[in-house]
JSON list of C-alpha atoms in Angstrom, two decimals:
[
{"chain": "A", "resi": 1, "resn": "UNK", "atom": "CA", "xyz": [10.98, -47.44, 76.13]},
{"chain": "A", "resi": 2, "resn": "UNK", "atom": "CA", "xyz": [10.28, -47.52, 79.72]},
{"chain": "A", "resi": 3, "resn": "UNK", "atom": "CA", "xyz": [7.29, -49.50, 80.90]},
{"chain": "A", "resi": 4, "resn": "UNK", "atom": "CA", "xyz": [4.05, -47.92, 81.73]},
{"chain": "A", "resi": 5, "resn": "UNK", "atom": "CA", "xyz": [3.45, -47.13, 85.45]},
{"chain": "A", "resi": 6, "resn": "UNK", "atom": "CA", "xyz": [-0.04, -46.80, 86.99]},
{"chain": "A", "resi": 7, "resn": "UNK", "atom": "CA", "xyz": [-1.57, -44.50, 89.57]},
{"chain": "A", "resi": 8, "resn": "UNK", "atom": "CA", "xyz": [-4.64, -45.31, 91.84]},
{"chain": "A", "resi": 9, "resn": "UNK", "atom": "CA", "xyz": [-6.61, -42.09, 92.11]},
{"chain": "A", "resi": 10, "resn": "UNK", "atom": "CA", "xyz": [-8.60, -41.05, 94.97]},
{"chain": "A", "resi": 11, "resn": "UNK", "atom": "CA", "xyz": [-11.86, -41.72, 92.82]},
{"chain": "A", "resi": 12, "resn": "UNK", "atom": "CA", "xyz": [-10.70, -45.27, 92.28]},
{"chain": "A", "resi": 13, "resn": "UNK", "atom": "CA", "xyz": [-9.50, -44.86, 88.88]},
{"chain": "A", "resi": 14, "resn": "UNK", "atom": "CA", "xyz": [-6.12, -46.50, 87.49]},
{"chain": "A", "resi": 15, "resn": "UNK", "atom": "CA", "xyz": [-4.23, -44.02, 85.43]},
{"chain": "A", "resi": 16, "resn": "UNK", "atom": "CA", "xyz": [-1.37, -44.93, 83.06]},
{"chain": "A", "resi": 17, "resn": "UNK", "atom": "CA", "xyz": [1.63, -42.74, 82.95]},
{"chain": "A", "resi": 18, "resn": "UNK", "atom": "CA", "xyz": [5.16, -42.04, 82.01]},
{"chain": "A", "resi": 19, "resn": "UNK", "atom": "CA", "xyz": [7.23, -39.77, 84.11]},
{"chain": "A", "resi": 20, "resn": "UNK", "atom": "CA", "xyz": [10.79, -38.52, 83.48]},
{"chain": "A", "resi": 21, "resn": "UNK", "atom": "CA", "xyz": [12.81, -37.12, 86.34]},
{"chain": "A", "resi": 22, "resn": "UNK", "atom": "CA", "xyz": [14.88, -34.04, 85.91]},
{"chain": "A", "resi": 23, "resn": "UNK", "atom": "CA", "xyz": [15.10, -30.50, 86.73]},
{"chain": "A", "resi": 24, "resn": "UNK", "atom": "CA", "xyz": [11.98, -28.40, 87.25]},
{"chain": "A", "resi": 25, "resn": "UNK", "atom": "CA", "xyz": [9.63, -26.87, 86.39]},
{"chain": "A", "resi": 26, "resn": "UNK", "atom": "CA", "xyz": [7.95, -30.15, 85.38]},
{"chain": "A", "resi": 27, "resn": "UNK", "atom": "CA", "xyz": [6.42, -30.06, 81.97]},
{"chain": "A", "resi": 28, "resn": "UNK", "atom": "CA", "xyz": [3.02, -31.79, 82.09]},
{"chain": "A", "resi": 29, "resn": "UNK", "atom": "CA", "xyz": [1.37, -32.75, 78.74]},
{"chain": "A", "resi": 30, "resn": "UNK", "atom": "CA", "xyz": [-2.49, -32.91, 78.68]},
{"chain": "A", "resi": 31, "resn": "UNK", "atom": "CA", "xyz": [-3.97, -34.72, 75.66]},
{"chain": "A", "resi": 32, "resn": "UNK", "atom": "CA", "xyz": [-7.06, -34.21, 73.78]},
{"chain": "A", "resi": 33, "resn": "UNK", "atom": "CA", "xyz": [-10.42, -36.03, 73.69]},
{"chain": "A", "resi": 34, "resn": "UNK", "atom": "CA", "xyz": [-9.99, -39.72, 72.84]},
{"chain": "A", "resi": 35, "resn": "UNK", "atom": "CA", "xyz": [-6.19, -39.11, 72.51]},
{"chain": "A", "resi": 36, "resn": "UNK", "atom": "CA", "xyz": [-3.68, -40.95, 74.43]},
{"chain": "A", "resi": 37, "resn": "UNK", "atom": "CA", "xyz": [-0.07, -40.28, 75.81]},
{"chain": "A", "resi": 38, "resn": "UNK", "atom": "CA", "xyz": [1.60, -42.13, 72.93]},
{"chain": "A", "resi": 39, "resn": "UNK", "atom": "CA", "xyz": [0.66, -39.37, 70.47]},
{"chain": "A", "resi": 40, "resn": "UNK", "atom": "CA", "xyz": [3.34, -37.61, 68.41]},
{"chain": "A", "resi": 41, "resn": "UNK", "atom": "CA", "xyz": [3.25, -34.35, 70.35]},
{"chain": "A", "resi": 42, "resn": "UNK", "atom": "CA", "xyz": [3.35, -36.04, 73.84]},
{"chain": "A", "resi": 43, "resn": "UNK", "atom": "CA", "xyz": [6.26, -38.21, 72.97]},
{"chain": "A", "resi": 44, "resn": "UNK", "atom": "CA", "xyz": [8.23, -35.64, 70.95]},
{"chain": "A", "resi": 45, "resn": "UNK", "atom": "CA", "xyz": [8.05, -33.32, 74.15]},
{"chain": "A", "resi": 46, "resn": "UNK", "atom": "CA", "xyz": [9.21, -36.15, 76.29]},
{"chain": "A", "resi": 47, "resn": "UNK", "atom": "CA", "xyz": [12.21, -36.68, 74.21]},
{"chain": "A", "resi": 48, "resn": "UNK", "atom": "CA", "xyz": [13.08, -32.93, 74.11]},
{"chain": "A", "resi": 49, "resn": "UNK", "atom": "CA", "xyz": [12.81, -32.93, 78.04]},
{"chain": "A", "resi": 50, "resn": "UNK", "atom": "CA", "xyz": [14.81, -35.95, 78.47]},
{"chain": "A", "resi": 51, "resn": "UNK", "atom": "CA", "xyz": [17.61, -34.70, 76.18]},
{"chain": "A", "resi": 52, "resn": "UNK", "atom": "CA", "xyz": [17.87, -31.53, 78.44]},
{"chain": "A", "resi": 53, "resn": "UNK", "atom": "CA", "xyz": [17.47, -33.25, 81.90]},
{"chain": "A", "resi": 54, "resn": "UNK", "atom": "CA", "xyz": [13.86, -31.71, 82.32]},
{"chain": "A", "resi": 55, "resn": "UNK", "atom": "CA", "xyz": [11.25, -33.36, 84.45]},
{"chain": "A", "resi": 56, "resn": "UNK", "atom": "CA", "xyz": [8.38, -34.57, 82.36]},
{"chain": "A", "resi": 57, "resn": "UNK", "atom": "CA", "xyz": [4.92, -36.19, 82.81]},
{"chain": "A", "resi": 58, "resn": "UNK", "atom": "CA", "xyz": [2.31, -37.57, 80.34]},
{"chain": "A", "resi": 59, "resn": "UNK", "atom": "CA", "xyz": [-0.56, -39.75, 81.31]},
{"chain": "A", "resi": 60, "resn": "UNK", "atom": "CA", "xyz": [-3.85, -41.10, 80.04]},
{"chain": "A", "resi": 61, "resn": "UNK", "atom": "CA", "xyz": [-7.08, -39.93, 81.35]},
{"chain": "A", "resi": 62, "resn": "UNK", "atom": "CA", "xyz": [-9.68, -42.66, 82.46]},
{"chain": "A", "resi": 63, "resn": "UNK", "atom": "CA", "xyz": [-11.39, -44.07, 79.41]},
{"chain": "A", "resi": 64, "resn": "UNK", "atom": "CA", "xyz": [-8.28, -43.21, 77.25]},
{"chain": "A", "resi": 65, "resn": "UNK", "atom": "CA", "xyz": [-5.26, -45.24, 76.35]},
{"chain": "A", "resi": 66, "resn": "UNK", "atom": "CA", "xyz": [-4.07, -47.74, 78.97]},
{"chain": "A", "resi": 67, "resn": "UNK", "atom": "CA", "xyz": [-5.96, -46.17, 81.80]},
{"chain": "A", "resi": 68, "resn": "UNK", "atom": "CA", "xyz": [-9.10, -47.86, 83.32]},
{"chain": "A", "resi": 69, "resn": "UNK", "atom": "CA", "xyz": [-12.61, -47.13, 82.26]},
{"chain": "A", "resi": 70, "resn": "UNK", "atom": "CA", "xyz": [-14.51, -46.74, 79.07]},
{"chain": "A", "resi": 71, "resn": "UNK", "atom": "CA", "xyz": [-14.31, -43.36, 77.29]},
{"chain": "A", "resi": 72, "resn": "UNK", "atom": "CA", "xyz": [-18.19, -43.25, 77.14]},
{"chain": "A", "resi": 73, "resn": "UNK", "atom": "CA", "xyz": [-18.49, -43.29, 80.83]},
{"chain": "A", "resi": 74, "resn": "UNK", "atom": "CA", "xyz": [-16.25, -40.20, 81.31]},
{"chain": "A", "resi": 75, "resn": "UNK", "atom": "CA", "xyz": [-16.83, -36.43, 81.31]},
{"chain": "A", "resi": 76, "resn": "UNK", "atom": "CA", "xyz": [-14.77, -33.12, 81.60]},
{"chain": "A", "resi": 77, "resn": "UNK", "atom": "CA", "xyz": [-14.97, -33.39, 85.53]},
{"chain": "A", "resi": 78, "resn": "UNK", "atom": "CA", "xyz": [-13.75, -36.83, 85.59]},
{"chain": "A", "resi": 79, "resn": "UNK", "atom": "CA", "xyz": [-10.74, -35.91, 83.50]},
{"chain": "A", "resi": 80, "resn": "UNK", "atom": "CA", "xyz": [-10.18, -32.84, 85.53]},
{"chain": "A", "resi": 81, "resn": "UNK", "atom": "CA", "xyz": [-9.97, -34.91, 88.67]},
{"chain": "A", "resi": 82, "resn": "UNK", "atom": "CA", "xyz": [-7.64, -37.38, 86.93]},
{"chain": "A", "resi": 83, "resn": "UNK", "atom": "CA", "xyz": [-5.36, -34.37, 85.91]},
{"chain": "A", "resi": 84, "resn": "UNK", "atom": "CA", "xyz": [-5.38, -33.04, 89.61]},
{"chain": "A", "resi": 85, "resn": "UNK", "atom": "CA", "xyz": [-4.65, -36.56, 90.93]},
{"chain": "A", "resi": 86, "resn": "UNK", "atom": "CA", "xyz": [-1.88, -37.21, 88.55]},
{"chain": "A", "resi": 87, "resn": "UNK", "atom": "CA", "xyz": [-0.28, -33.84, 89.13]},
{"chain": "A", "resi": 88, "resn": "UNK", "atom": "CA", "xyz": [-0.70, -33.93, 92.97]},
{"chain": "A", "resi": 89, "resn": "UNK", "atom": "CA", "xyz": [0.78, -37.37, 93.37]},
{"chain": "A", "resi": 90, "resn": "UNK", "atom": "CA", "xyz": [3.53, -37.37, 90.65]},
{"chain": "A", "resi": 91, "resn": "UNK", "atom": "CA", "xyz": [5.12, -34.01, 90.56]},
{"chain": "A", "resi": 92, "resn": "UNK", "atom": "CA", "xyz": [6.23, -31.41, 92.94]},
{"chain": "A", "resi": 93, "resn": "UNK", "atom": "CA", "xyz": [7.00, -27.74, 92.67]},
{"chain": "A", "resi": 94, "resn": "UNK", "atom": "CA", "xyz": [6.19, -25.44, 89.60]},
{"chain": "A", "resi": 95, "resn": "UNK", "atom": "CA", "xyz": [4.76, -26.76, 86.36]},
{"chain": "A", "resi": 96, "resn": "UNK", "atom": "CA", "xyz": [4.70, -25.89, 82.73]},
{"chain": "A", "resi": 97, "resn": "UNK", "atom": "CA", "xyz": [1.33, -27.18, 81.53]},
{"chain": "A", "resi": 98, "resn": "UNK", "atom": "CA", "xyz": [1.03, -28.03, 77.88]},
{"chain": "A", "resi": 99, "resn": "UNK", "atom": "CA", "xyz": [-2.56, -28.80, 76.85]},
{"chain": "A", "resi": 100, "resn": "UNK", "atom": "CA", "xyz": [-3.70, -30.11, 73.38]},
{"chain": "A", "resi": 101, "resn": "UNK", "atom": "CA", "xyz": [-7.42, -29.46, 72.24]},
{"chain": "A", "resi": 102, "resn": "UNK", "atom": "CA", "xyz": [-9.52, -30.67, 75.13]},
{"chain": "A", "resi": 103, "resn": "UNK", "atom": "CA", "xyz": [-6.23, -30.69, 77.09]},
{"chain": "A", "resi": 104, "resn": "UNK", "atom": "CA", "xyz": [-6.21, -26.95, 76.77]},
{"chain": "A", "resi": 105, "resn": "UNK", "atom": "CA", "xyz": [-9.41, -26.73, 78.53]},
{"chain": "A", "resi": 106, "resn": "UNK", "atom": "CA", "xyz": [-8.01, -29.13, 81.24]},
{"chain": "A", "resi": 107, "resn": "UNK", "atom": "CA", "xyz": [-5.02, -26.79, 81.48]},
{"chain": "A", "resi": 108, "resn": "UNK", "atom": "CA", "xyz": [-7.25, -23.90, 82.28]},
{"chain": "A", "resi": 109, "resn": "UNK", "atom": "CA", "xyz": [-9.11, -25.92, 84.84]},
{"chain": "A", "resi": 110, "resn": "UNK", "atom": "CA", "xyz": [-5.92, -26.89, 86.25]},
{"chain": "A", "resi": 111, "resn": "UNK", "atom": "CA", "xyz": [-4.81, -23.36, 86.65]},
{"chain": "A", "resi": 112, "resn": "UNK", "atom": "CA", "xyz": [-8.06, -22.63, 88.35]},
{"chain": "A", "resi": 113, "resn": "UNK", "atom": "CA", "xyz": [-7.50, -25.49, 90.84]},
{"chain": "A", "resi": 114, "resn": "UNK", "atom": "CA", "xyz": [-3.90, -24.90, 91.77]},
{"chain": "A", "resi": 115, "resn": "UNK", "atom": "CA", "xyz": [-2.89, -21.56, 90.66]},
{"chain": "A", "resi": 116, "resn": "UNK", "atom": "CA", "xyz": [0.13, -21.51, 92.94]},
{"chain": "A", "resi": 117, "resn": "UNK", "atom": "CA", "xyz": [1.56, -24.52, 91.00]},
{"chain": "A", "resi": 118, "resn": "UNK", "atom": "CA", "xyz": [1.60, -23.00, 87.47]},
{"chain": "A", "resi": 119, "resn": "UNK", "atom": "CA", "xyz": [4.60, -21.35, 86.11]},
{"chain": "A", "resi": 120, "resn": "UNK", "atom": "CA", "xyz": [3.63, -21.24, 82.50]},
{"chain": "A", "resi": 121, "resn": "UNK", "atom": "CA", "xyz": [1.00, -22.60, 79.87]},
{"chain": "A", "resi": 122, "resn": "UNK", "atom": "CA", "xyz": [1.19, -23.63, 76.25]},
{"chain": "A", "resi": 123, "resn": "UNK", "atom": "CA", "xyz": [-2.04, -24.73, 74.45]},
{"chain": "A", "resi": 124, "resn": "UNK", "atom": "CA", "xyz": [-2.29, -26.33, 71.15]},
{"chain": "A", "resi": 125, "resn": "UNK", "atom": "CA", "xyz": [-5.83, -25.68, 69.43]},
{"chain": "A", "resi": 126, "resn": "UNK", "atom": "CA", "xyz": [-7.32, -25.23, 72.79]},
{"chain": "A", "resi": 127, "resn": "UNK", "atom": "CA", "xyz": [-10.99, -26.15, 73.05]},
{"chain": "A", "resi": 128, "resn": "UNK", "atom": "CA", "xyz": [-12.44, -24.70, 76.19]},
{"chain": "A", "resi": 129, "resn": "UNK", "atom": "CA", "xyz": [-16.36, -25.02, 76.73]},
{"chain": "A", "resi": 130, "resn": "UNK", "atom": "CA", "xyz": [-16.51, -27.14, 73.59]},
{"chain": "A", "resi": 131, "resn": "UNK", "atom": "CA", "xyz": [-19.23, -29.41, 74.95]},
{"chain": "A", "resi": 132, "resn": "UNK", "atom": "CA", "xyz": [-21.46, -26.23, 75.13]},
{"chain": "A", "resi": 133, "resn": "UNK", "atom": "CA", "xyz": [-20.28, -24.11, 72.45]},
{"chain": "A", "resi": 134, "resn": "UNK", "atom": "CA", "xyz": [-19.34, -26.82, 69.91]},
{"chain": "A", "resi": 135, "resn": "UNK", "atom": "CA", "xyz": [-21.44, -29.66, 70.52]},
{"chain": "A", "resi": 136, "resn": "UNK", "atom": "CA", "xyz": [-24.68, -28.47, 72.32]},
{"chain": "A", "resi": 137, "resn": "UNK", "atom": "CA", "xyz": [-24.73, -25.28, 70.14]},
{"chain": "A", "resi": 138, "resn": "UNK", "atom": "CA", "xyz": [-24.77, -27.22, 66.93]},
{"chain": "A", "resi": 139, "resn": "UNK", "atom": "CA", "xyz": [-27.10, -30.09, 67.96]},
{"chain": "A", "resi": 140, "resn": "UNK", "atom": "CA", "xyz": [-30.32, -30.44, 66.19]},
{"chain": "A", "resi": 141, "resn": "UNK", "atom": "CA", "xyz": [-33.63, -30.85, 67.88]},
{"chain": "A", "resi": 142, "resn": "UNK", "atom": "CA", "xyz": [-33.38, -34.63, 67.09]},
{"chain": "A", "resi": 143, "resn": "UNK", "atom": "CA", "xyz": [-29.99, -34.76, 68.60]},
{"chain": "A", "resi": 144, "resn": "UNK", "atom": "CA", "xyz": [-31.02, -33.10, 71.69]},
{"chain": "A", "resi": 145, "resn": "UNK", "atom": "CA", "xyz": [-34.05, -35.41, 72.01]},
{"chain": "A", "resi": 146, "resn": "UNK", "atom": "CA", "xyz": [-31.75, -38.38, 71.58]},
{"chain": "A", "resi": 147, "resn": "UNK", "atom": "CA", "xyz": [-29.67, -37.28, 74.44]},
{"chain": "A", "resi": 148, "resn": "UNK", "atom": "CA", "xyz": [-32.66, -37.31, 76.54]},
{"chain": "A", "resi": 149, "resn": "UNK", "atom": "CA", "xyz": [-34.28, -40.49, 75.31]},
{"chain": "A", "resi": 150, "resn": "UNK", "atom": "CA", "xyz": [-31.21, -42.51, 74.44]},
{"chain": "A", "resi": 151, "resn": "UNK", "atom": "CA", "xyz": [-28.70, -40.82, 76.59]},
{"chain": "A", "resi": 152, "resn": "UNK", "atom": "CA", "xyz": [-26.08, -40.26, 73.93]},
{"chain": "A", "resi": 153, "resn": "UNK", "atom": "CA", "xyz": [-25.40, -39.12, 70.32]},
{"chain": "A", "resi": 154, "resn": "UNK", "atom": "CA", "xyz": [-22.68, -40.31, 67.92]},
{"chain": "A", "resi": 155, "resn": "UNK", "atom": "CA", "xyz": [-20.73, -37.59, 65.99]},
{"chain": "A", "resi": 156, "resn": "UNK", "atom": "CA", "xyz": [-18.32, -37.99, 63.26]},
{"chain": "A", "resi": 157, "resn": "UNK", "atom": "CA", "xyz": [-14.64, -36.97, 63.50]},
{"chain": "A", "resi": 158, "resn": "UNK", "atom": "CA", "xyz": [-12.30, -35.78, 60.89]},
{"chain": "A", "resi": 159, "resn": "UNK", "atom": "CA", "xyz": [-9.49, -37.33, 62.78]},
{"chain": "A", "resi": 160, "resn": "UNK", "atom": "CA", "xyz": [-10.65, -40.72, 64.21]},
{"chain": "A", "resi": 161, "resn": "UNK", "atom": "CA", "xyz": [-13.87, -42.88, 64.69]},
{"chain": "A", "resi": 162, "resn": "UNK", "atom": "CA", "xyz": [-16.98, -41.25, 65.67]},
{"chain": "A", "resi": 163, "resn": "UNK", "atom": "CA", "xyz": [-17.29, -39.63, 69.25]},
{"chain": "A", "resi": 164, "resn": "UNK", "atom": "CA", "xyz": [-20.01, -40.91, 71.64]},
{"chain": "A", "resi": 165, "resn": "UNK", "atom": "CA", "xyz": [-21.24, -37.77, 73.32]},
{"chain": "A", "resi": 166, "resn": "UNK", "atom": "CA", "xyz": [-23.39, -38.50, 76.34]},
{"chain": "A", "resi": 167, "resn": "UNK", "atom": "CA", "xyz": [-25.89, -36.43, 78.29]},
{"chain": "A", "resi": 168, "resn": "UNK", "atom": "CA", "xyz": [-23.53, -36.70, 81.34]},
{"chain": "A", "resi": 169, "resn": "UNK", "atom": "CA", "xyz": [-20.67, -35.22, 79.38]},
{"chain": "A", "resi": 170, "resn": "UNK", "atom": "CA", "xyz": [-22.96, -32.20, 78.25]},
{"chain": "A", "resi": 171, "resn": "UNK", "atom": "CA", "xyz": [-24.39, -31.68, 81.62]},
{"chain": "A", "resi": 172, "resn": "UNK", "atom": "CA", "xyz": [-21.04, -31.90, 83.52]},
{"chain": "A", "resi": 173, "resn": "UNK", "atom": "CA", "xyz": [-19.40, -29.68, 80.98]},
{"chain": "A", "resi": 174, "resn": "UNK", "atom": "CA", "xyz": [-21.68, -26.78, 81.92]},
{"chain": "A", "resi": 175, "resn": "UNK", "atom": "CA", "xyz": [-20.33, -27.05, 85.50]},
{"chain": "A", "resi": 176, "resn": "UNK", "atom": "CA", "xyz": [-16.79, -26.55, 84.03]},
{"chain": "A", "resi": 177, "resn": "UNK", "atom": "CA", "xyz": [-17.14, -23.57, 81.70]},
{"chain": "A", "resi": 178, "resn": "UNK", "atom": "CA", "xyz": [-14.26, -21.14, 81.69]},
{"chain": "A", "resi": 179, "resn": "UNK", "atom": "CA", "xyz": [-15.35, -18.54, 79.11]},
{"chain": "A", "resi": 180, "resn": "UNK", "atom": "CA", "xyz": [-18.29, -17.19, 81.13]},
{"chain": "A", "resi": 181, "resn": "UNK", "atom": "CA", "xyz": [-16.40, -15.70, 84.17]},
{"chain": "A", "resi": 182, "resn": "UNK", "atom": "CA", "xyz": [-13.01, -14.14, 84.83]},
{"chain": "A", "resi": 183, "resn": "UNK", "atom": "CA", "xyz": [-10.20, -16.19, 83.61]},
{"chain": "A", "resi": 184, "resn": "UNK", "atom": "CA", "xyz": [-6.90, -14.92, 85.13]},
{"chain": "A", "resi": 185, "resn": "UNK", "atom": "CA", "xyz": [-3.54, -16.36, 83.94]},
{"chain": "A", "resi": 186, "resn": "UNK", "atom": "CA", "xyz": [-0.87, -14.69, 85.82]},
{"chain": "A", "resi": 187, "resn": "UNK", "atom": "CA", "xyz": [2.09, -16.46, 84.19]},
{"chain": "A", "resi": 188, "resn": "UNK", "atom": "CA", "xyz": [3.47, -16.69, 80.63]},
{"chain": "A", "resi": 189, "resn": "UNK", "atom": "CA", "xyz": [0.98, -18.23, 78.20]},
{"chain": "A", "resi": 190, "resn": "UNK", "atom": "CA", "xyz": [1.26, -19.20, 74.66]},
{"chain": "A", "resi": 191, "resn": "UNK", "atom": "CA", "xyz": [-1.81, -20.19, 72.56]},
{"chain": "A", "resi": 192, "resn": "UNK", "atom": "CA", "xyz": [-0.97, -22.05, 69.38]},
{"chain": "A", "resi": 193, "resn": "UNK", "atom": "CA", "xyz": [-3.43, -22.55, 66.54]},
{"chain": "A", "resi": 194, "resn": "UNK", "atom": "CA", "xyz": [-3.68, -23.84, 63.11]},
{"chain": "A", "resi": 195, "resn": "UNK", "atom": "CA", "xyz": [-5.70, -21.97, 60.49]},
{"chain": "A", "resi": 196, "resn": "UNK", "atom": "CA", "xyz": [-6.77, -25.24, 58.74]},
{"chain": "A", "resi": 197, "resn": "UNK", "atom": "CA", "xyz": [-8.04, -26.74, 61.91]},
{"chain": "A", "resi": 198, "resn": "UNK", "atom": "CA", "xyz": [-11.58, -28.15, 61.19]},
{"chain": "A", "resi": 199, "resn": "UNK", "atom": "CA", "xyz": [-12.19, -29.04, 64.90]},
{"chain": "A", "resi": 200, "resn": "UNK", "atom": "CA", "xyz": [-11.39, -25.89, 66.67]},
{"chain": "A", "resi": 201, "resn": "UNK", "atom": "CA", "xyz": [-11.65, -22.55, 64.87]},
{"chain": "A", "resi": 202, "resn": "UNK", "atom": "CA", "xyz": [-9.41, -19.59, 64.88]},
{"chain": "A", "resi": 203, "resn": "UNK", "atom": "CA", "xyz": [-12.50, -17.66, 66.31]},
{"chain": "A", "resi": 204, "resn": "UNK", "atom": "CA", "xyz": [-12.28, -19.89, 69.44]},
{"chain": "A", "resi": 205, "resn": "UNK", "atom": "CA", "xyz": [-8.58, -19.05, 69.87]},
{"chain": "A", "resi": 206, "resn": "UNK", "atom": "CA", "xyz": [-9.11, -15.37, 69.49]},
{"chain": "A", "resi": 207, "resn": "UNK", "atom": "CA", "xyz": [-12.09, -15.45, 71.93]},
{"chain": "A", "resi": 208, "resn": "UNK", "atom": "CA", "xyz": [-9.97, -17.28, 74.61]},
{"chain": "A", "resi": 209, "resn": "UNK", "atom": "CA", "xyz": [-7.03, -14.63, 74.02]},
{"chain": "A", "resi": 210, "resn": "UNK", "atom": "CA", "xyz": [-9.68, -11.68, 74.38]},
{"chain": "A", "resi": 211, "resn": "UNK", "atom": "CA", "xyz": [-11.34, -13.27, 77.34]},
{"chain": "A", "resi": 212, "resn": "UNK", "atom": "CA", "xyz": [-8.40, -14.36, 79.57]},
{"chain": "A", "resi": 213, "resn": "UNK", "atom": "CA", "xyz": [-6.33, -11.95, 81.51]},
{"chain": "A", "resi": 214, "resn": "UNK", "atom": "CA", "xyz": [-2.62, -11.92, 82.23]},
{"chain": "A", "resi": 215, "resn": "UNK", "atom": "CA", "xyz": [0.63, -10.17, 81.94]},
{"chain": "A", "resi": 216, "resn": "UNK", "atom": "CA", "xyz": [2.27, -12.17, 79.18]},
{"chain": "A", "resi": 217, "resn": "UNK", "atom": "CA", "xyz": [-0.14, -13.75, 76.76]},
{"chain": "A", "resi": 218, "resn": "UNK", "atom": "CA", "xyz": [0.28, -14.44, 72.93]},
{"chain": "A", "resi": 219, "resn": "UNK", "atom": "CA", "xyz": [-1.53, -16.17, 70.14]},
{"chain": "A", "resi": 220, "resn": "UNK", "atom": "CA", "xyz": [0.43, -17.67, 67.32]},
{"chain": "A", "resi": 221, "resn": "UNK", "atom": "CA", "xyz": [-1.64, -18.56, 64.12]},
{"chain": "A", "resi": 222, "resn": "UNK", "atom": "CA", "xyz": [0.01, -21.15, 61.85]},
{"chain": "A", "resi": 223, "resn": "UNK", "atom": "CA", "xyz": [-1.36, -20.82, 58.37]},
{"chain": "A", "resi": 224, "resn": "UNK", "atom": "CA", "xyz": [-2.47, -24.26, 56.99]},
{"chain": "A", "resi": 225, "resn": "UNK", "atom": "CA", "xyz": [-1.67, -26.18, 59.99]},
{"chain": "A", "resi": 226, "resn": "UNK", "atom": "CA", "xyz": [-4.53, -28.60, 60.95]},
{"chain": "A", "resi": 227, "resn": "UNK", "atom": "CA", "xyz": [-5.79, -29.95, 64.26]},
{"chain": "A", "resi": 228, "resn": "UNK", "atom": "CA", "xyz": [-3.07, -32.33, 64.66]},
{"chain": "A", "resi": 229, "resn": "UNK", "atom": "CA", "xyz": [-0.44, -29.67, 64.69]},
{"chain": "A", "resi": 230, "resn": "UNK", "atom": "CA", "xyz": [2.29, -32.38, 64.70]},
{"chain": "A", "resi": 231, "resn": "UNK", "atom": "CA", "xyz": [4.45, -32.08, 61.64]},
{"chain": "A", "resi": 232, "resn": "UNK", "atom": "CA", "xyz": [7.98, -31.17, 62.00]},
{"chain": "A", "resi": 233, "resn": "UNK", "atom": "CA", "xyz": [7.57, -27.40, 61.91]},
{"chain": "A", "resi": 234, "resn": "UNK", "atom": "CA", "xyz": [4.49, -27.53, 64.27]},
{"chain": "A", "resi": 235, "resn": "UNK", "atom": "CA", "xyz": [6.48, -29.73, 66.72]},
{"chain": "A", "resi": 236, "resn": "UNK", "atom": "CA", "xyz": [9.24, -27.21, 66.68]},
{"chain": "A", "resi": 237, "resn": "UNK", "atom": "CA", "xyz": [6.82, -24.46, 67.46]},
{"chain": "A", "resi": 238, "resn": "UNK", "atom": "CA", "xyz": [5.60, -26.30, 70.39]},
{"chain": "A", "resi": 239, "resn": "UNK", "atom": "CA", "xyz": [9.16, -26.72, 71.85]},
{"chain": "A", "resi": 240, "resn": "UNK", "atom": "CA", "xyz": [9.74, -22.94, 71.25]},
{"chain": "A", "resi": 241, "resn": "UNK", "atom": "CA", "xyz": [6.64, -22.06, 73.07]},
{"chain": "A", "resi": 242, "resn": "UNK", "atom": "CA", "xyz": [7.62, -24.24, 76.09]},
{"chain": "A", "resi": 243, "resn": "UNK", "atom": "CA", "xyz": [11.25, -22.71, 76.15]},
{"chain": "A", "resi": 244, "resn": "UNK", "atom": "CA", "xyz": [9.69, -19.36, 75.85]},
{"chain": "A", "resi": 245, "resn": "UNK", "atom": "CA", "xyz": [7.42, -19.68, 78.77]},
{"chain": "A", "resi": 246, "resn": "UNK", "atom": "CA", "xyz": [10.30, -21.18, 80.88]},
{"chain": "A", "resi": 247, "resn": "UNK", "atom": "CA", "xyz": [12.41, -18.21, 80.17]},
{"chain": "A", "resi": 248, "resn": "UNK", "atom": "CA", "xyz": [9.56, -15.86, 81.21]},
{"chain": "A", "resi": 249, "resn": "UNK", "atom": "CA", "xyz": [10.12, -17.08, 84.62]}
]
């Protein structure tokens, strides 16, 4: 496997990445919260792209994987800056953006930041606005008080060690919400969602589909698939979705 390469961002963060040269549009994988670029989906898509001579980019947000910083110091806006920096410095031309969980939110923010670059989008258990509609909405009074007094709360996860959710993450998330204002996605979009996902509900997927506007948008619900969406059949569906949005162009 090729050695990890690093990018210094305008904000002074050091991002780890792997880039495969090839024909465009470039496929860019955006991972989830506390995930890294060595995940099953990111590597599987890289293998698929390389086998077909397609350009591909995967990277770690700051505070994730091999990149600089601590997770607890980051927020949605920081990781959006990381995404814009990586895409701007490391890719050219049209993009097919593949966002998993929090990466789905990042994909939507990227589409707002540089709409002229996006040729297609695939999301996997997209979690837009989760800091507000998931975390804040479910916090108890005691947890909200802890945010003010301690500066963070600790939340269990079904998939990894507990999350440390900071006051900064909640407050910054409110400035990045995408489901409260028009969300135009004028390119082929495929939303993928498992019905057994305990982190992101099918209701969230349907809400995103209903809220967004665009000429070619579909939601695929996969019965009994969980949040990882990374077994053999699910990986095949991700590849199919990427191919489908490419053909839509």
